[in-house]
Short mmCIF file of C-alpha atoms in Angstrom, two decimals:
data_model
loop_
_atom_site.label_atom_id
_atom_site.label_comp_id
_atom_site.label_asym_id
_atom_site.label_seq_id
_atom_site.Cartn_x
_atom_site.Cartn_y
_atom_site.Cartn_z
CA UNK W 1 0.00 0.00 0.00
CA UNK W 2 1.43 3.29 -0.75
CA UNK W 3 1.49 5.13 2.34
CA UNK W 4 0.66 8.81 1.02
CA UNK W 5 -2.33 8.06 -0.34
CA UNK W 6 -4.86 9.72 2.27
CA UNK W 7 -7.63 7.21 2.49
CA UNK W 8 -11.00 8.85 4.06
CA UNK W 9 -13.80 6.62 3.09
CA UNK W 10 -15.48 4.00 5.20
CA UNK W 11 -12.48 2.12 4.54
CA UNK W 12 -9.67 4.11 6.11
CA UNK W 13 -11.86 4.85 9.27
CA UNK W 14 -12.67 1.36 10.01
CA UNK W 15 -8.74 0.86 10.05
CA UNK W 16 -8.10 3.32 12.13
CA UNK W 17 -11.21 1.97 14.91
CA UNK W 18 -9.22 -1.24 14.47
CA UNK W 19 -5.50 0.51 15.36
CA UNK W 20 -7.41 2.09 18.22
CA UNK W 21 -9.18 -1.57 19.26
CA UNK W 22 -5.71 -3.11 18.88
CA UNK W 23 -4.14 -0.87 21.39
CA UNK W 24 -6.87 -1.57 23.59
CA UNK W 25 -6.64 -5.53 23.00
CA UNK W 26 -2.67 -5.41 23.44
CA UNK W 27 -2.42 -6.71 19.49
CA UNK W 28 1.31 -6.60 18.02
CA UNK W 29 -0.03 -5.68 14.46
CA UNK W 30 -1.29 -3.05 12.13
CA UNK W 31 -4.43 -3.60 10.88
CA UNK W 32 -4.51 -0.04 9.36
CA UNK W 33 -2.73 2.34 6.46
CA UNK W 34 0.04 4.16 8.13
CA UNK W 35 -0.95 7.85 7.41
CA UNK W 36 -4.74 7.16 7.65
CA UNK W 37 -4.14 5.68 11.53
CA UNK W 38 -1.38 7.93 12.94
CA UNK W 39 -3.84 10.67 11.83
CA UNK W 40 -6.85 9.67 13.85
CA UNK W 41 -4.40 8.52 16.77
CA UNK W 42 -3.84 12.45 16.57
CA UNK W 43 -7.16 13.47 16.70
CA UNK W 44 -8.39 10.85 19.54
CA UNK W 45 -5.20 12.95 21.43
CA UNK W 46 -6.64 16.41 20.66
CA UNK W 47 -9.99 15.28 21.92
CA UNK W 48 -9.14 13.30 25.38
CA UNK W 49 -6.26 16.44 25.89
CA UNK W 50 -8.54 19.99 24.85
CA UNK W 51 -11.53 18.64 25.33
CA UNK W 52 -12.63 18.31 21.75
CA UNK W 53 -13.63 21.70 21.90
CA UNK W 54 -12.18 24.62 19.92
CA UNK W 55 -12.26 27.12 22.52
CA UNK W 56 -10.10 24.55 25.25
CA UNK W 57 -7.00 24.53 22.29
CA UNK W 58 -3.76 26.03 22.82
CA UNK W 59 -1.88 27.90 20.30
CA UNK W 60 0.44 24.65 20.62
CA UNK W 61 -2.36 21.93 20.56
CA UNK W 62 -4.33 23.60 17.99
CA UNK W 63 -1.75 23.08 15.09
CA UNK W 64 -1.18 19.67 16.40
CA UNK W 65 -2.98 17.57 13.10
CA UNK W 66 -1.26 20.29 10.98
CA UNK W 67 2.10 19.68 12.41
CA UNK W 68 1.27 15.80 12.03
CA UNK W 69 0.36 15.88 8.20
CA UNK W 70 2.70 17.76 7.72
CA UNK W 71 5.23 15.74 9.14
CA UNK W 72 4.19 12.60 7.65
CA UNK W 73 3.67 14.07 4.31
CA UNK W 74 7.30 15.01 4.45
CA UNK W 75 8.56 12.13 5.62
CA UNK W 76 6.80 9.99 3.48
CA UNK W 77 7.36 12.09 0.55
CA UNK W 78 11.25 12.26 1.06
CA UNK W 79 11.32 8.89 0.23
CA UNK W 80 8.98 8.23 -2.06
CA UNK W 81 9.53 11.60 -3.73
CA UNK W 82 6.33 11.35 -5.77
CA UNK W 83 5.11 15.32 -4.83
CA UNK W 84 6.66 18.77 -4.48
CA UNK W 85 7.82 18.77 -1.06
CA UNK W 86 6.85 22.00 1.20
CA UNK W 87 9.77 21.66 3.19
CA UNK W 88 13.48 21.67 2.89
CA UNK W 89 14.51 18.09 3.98
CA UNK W 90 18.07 16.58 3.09
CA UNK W 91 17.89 13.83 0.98
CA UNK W 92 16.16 10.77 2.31
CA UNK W 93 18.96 7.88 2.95
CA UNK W 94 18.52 5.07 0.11
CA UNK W 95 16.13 2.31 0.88
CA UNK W 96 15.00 4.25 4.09
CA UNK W 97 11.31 2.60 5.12
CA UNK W 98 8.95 4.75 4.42
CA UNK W 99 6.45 2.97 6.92
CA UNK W 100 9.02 3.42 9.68
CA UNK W 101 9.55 7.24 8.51
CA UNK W 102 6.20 8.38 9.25
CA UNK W 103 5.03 6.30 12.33
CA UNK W 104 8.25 7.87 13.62
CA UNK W 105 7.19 11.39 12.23
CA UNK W 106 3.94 11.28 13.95
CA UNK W 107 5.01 9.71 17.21
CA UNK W 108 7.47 12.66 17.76
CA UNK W 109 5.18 15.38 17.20
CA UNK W 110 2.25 13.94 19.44
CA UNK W 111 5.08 12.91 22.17
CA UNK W 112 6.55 16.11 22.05
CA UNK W 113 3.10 18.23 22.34
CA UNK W 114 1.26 15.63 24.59
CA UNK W 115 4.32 14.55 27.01
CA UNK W 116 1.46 13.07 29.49
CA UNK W 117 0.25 10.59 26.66
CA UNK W 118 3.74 9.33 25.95
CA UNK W 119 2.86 5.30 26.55
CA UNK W 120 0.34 5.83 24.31
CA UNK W 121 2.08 6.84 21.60
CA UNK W 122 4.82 4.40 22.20
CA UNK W 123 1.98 1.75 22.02
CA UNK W 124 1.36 3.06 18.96
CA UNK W 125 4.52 3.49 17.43
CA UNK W 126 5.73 -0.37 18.33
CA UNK W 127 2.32 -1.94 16.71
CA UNK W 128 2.80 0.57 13.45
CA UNK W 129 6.60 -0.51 13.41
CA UNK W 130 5.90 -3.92 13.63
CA UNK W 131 5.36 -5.01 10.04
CA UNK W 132 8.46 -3.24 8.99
CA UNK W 133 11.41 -5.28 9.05
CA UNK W 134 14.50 -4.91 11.38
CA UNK W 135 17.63 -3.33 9.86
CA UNK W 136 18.96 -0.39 8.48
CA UNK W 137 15.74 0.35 6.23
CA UNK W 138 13.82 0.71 9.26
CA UNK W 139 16.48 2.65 11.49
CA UNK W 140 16.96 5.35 8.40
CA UNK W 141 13.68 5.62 8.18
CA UNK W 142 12.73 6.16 11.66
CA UNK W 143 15.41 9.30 11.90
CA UNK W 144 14.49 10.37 8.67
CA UNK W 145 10.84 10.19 10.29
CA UNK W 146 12.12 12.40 13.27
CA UNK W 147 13.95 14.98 11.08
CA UNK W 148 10.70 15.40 8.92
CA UNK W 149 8.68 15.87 12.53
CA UNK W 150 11.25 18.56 13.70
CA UNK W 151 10.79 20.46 10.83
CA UNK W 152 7.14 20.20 10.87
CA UNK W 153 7.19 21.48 14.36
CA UNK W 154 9.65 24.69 13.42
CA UNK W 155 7.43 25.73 10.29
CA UNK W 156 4.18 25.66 12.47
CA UNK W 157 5.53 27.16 15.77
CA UNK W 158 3.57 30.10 17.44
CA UNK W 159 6.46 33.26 17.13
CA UNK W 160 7.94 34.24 20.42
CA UNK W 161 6.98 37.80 19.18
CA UNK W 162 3.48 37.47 18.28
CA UNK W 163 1.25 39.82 19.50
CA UNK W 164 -1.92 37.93 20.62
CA UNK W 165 -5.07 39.73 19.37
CA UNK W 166 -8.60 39.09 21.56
CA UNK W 167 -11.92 39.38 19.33
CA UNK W 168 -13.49 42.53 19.86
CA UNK W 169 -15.28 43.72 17.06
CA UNK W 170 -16.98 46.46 19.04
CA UNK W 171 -17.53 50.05 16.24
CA UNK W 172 -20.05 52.23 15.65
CA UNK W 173 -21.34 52.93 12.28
CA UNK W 174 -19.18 54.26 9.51
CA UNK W 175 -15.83 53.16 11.05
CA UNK W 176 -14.52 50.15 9.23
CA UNK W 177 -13.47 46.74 11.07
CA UNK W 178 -10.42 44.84 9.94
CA UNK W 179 -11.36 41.56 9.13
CA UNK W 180 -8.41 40.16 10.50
CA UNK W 181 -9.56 39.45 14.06
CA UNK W 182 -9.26 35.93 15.35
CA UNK W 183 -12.39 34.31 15.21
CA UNK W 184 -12.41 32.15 18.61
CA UNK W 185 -9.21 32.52 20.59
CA UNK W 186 -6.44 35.34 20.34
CA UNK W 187 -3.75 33.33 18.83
CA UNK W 188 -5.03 32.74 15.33
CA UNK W 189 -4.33 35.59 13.48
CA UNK W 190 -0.24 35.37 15.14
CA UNK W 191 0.42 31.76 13.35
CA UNK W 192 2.33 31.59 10.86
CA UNK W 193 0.90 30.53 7.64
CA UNK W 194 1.22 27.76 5.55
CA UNK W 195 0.70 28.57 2.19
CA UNK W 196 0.60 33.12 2.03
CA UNK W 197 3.59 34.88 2.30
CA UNK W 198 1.18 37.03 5.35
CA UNK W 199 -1.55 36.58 6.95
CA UNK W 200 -3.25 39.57 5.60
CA UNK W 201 -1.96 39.27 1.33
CA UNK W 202 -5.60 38.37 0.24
CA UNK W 203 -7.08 40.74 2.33
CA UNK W 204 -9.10 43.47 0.18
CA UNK W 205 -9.19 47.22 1.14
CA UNK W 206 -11.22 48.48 3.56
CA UNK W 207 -14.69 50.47 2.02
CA UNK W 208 -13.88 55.18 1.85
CA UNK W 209 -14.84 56.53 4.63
CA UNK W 210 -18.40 57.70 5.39
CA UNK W 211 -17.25 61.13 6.82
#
């Protein structure tokens, strides 16, 4: 199965309730597509950690199943090579495992933002590793796999800077509002983006003023 194919059909979510069941049951196999189940092993975190609600989130937690995607794109992607990568990654080492690249990509992220959670993820990261054979493949993979989660982390981290902005959309009529207010919690609008250069280079004009 190749691993950076995002599955998200009946399919991939029944795998991932199986990775979940298996962890439970004490299984020492992966019944489940690599990226499909690390991703919903991040999202079962996010929930049992924040909450599952929006306004609980941290500006760390929040860009937690960014930071994971990310990182397993990458690190799945710098071997494969079969997409333009959005990070600058040293070459992969030949015949890394690709498997072993991103369980290890994931499992560093989610250790590193949910310390308190850290048998869990080891759980997870001995049944995802446990179909890939022992040897070099798998031991260049699995740094490869923390290099691509480092990086992941870096691009996505909250500046030390930022100024954190609360909503308050409070006017009067004829003076304009920037639209670039967070729309829950005061950290949004500081993150750094993914894809824009800034945060605010789509952002039209504001309308003349009425005065």
């Amino acid at each position: 199965m190749m691993i950076c194919e995002w599955s998200t059909g009946l399919a991939g979510r029944s795998a991932a309730l199986a990775f979940i069941l298996a962890l439970a049951s004490g299984a020492k196999s992966l019944p489940a597509d690599t990226v499909t189940t690390w991703m919903d092993v991040t999202e079962h975190a996010l929930s049992e950690s924040d909450g599952g609600t929006a306004t609980s989130r941290t500006a760390q937690t929040s860009r937690v199943p960014a930071q994971v995607a990310l990182a397993l794109f990458e690190a799945t992607n710098g071997i494969e090579r079969r997409y333009v990568p959005f990070l600058e990654l040293p070459p992969a080492p030949p015949g890394a495992s690709a498997e072993a690249a991103a369980a290890v990509a994931a499992h560093t992220v989610l250790a590193a933002v949910y310390p308190d959670h850290q048998k869990t993820f080891d759980d997870a990261l001995v049944i995802s590793l446990a179909g890939v054979p022992d040897g070099e493949s798998e031991k260049a993979g699995s740094e490869f796999g923390k290099l691509a989660a480092a990086a992941a982390m870096e691009r996505s981290a909250l500046p030390v800077d930022a100024v954190l902005e609360p909503y308050r959309p409070l006017t009067e009529p004829g003076v304009y509002i920037d639209p670039g207010l967070p729309s829950i919690l005061p950290f949004e609008t500081a993150l750094p983006t993914y894809f824009l250069s800034r945060i605010d280079e789509l952002r039209p004009a504001g309308p003349p003023r009425l005065d």
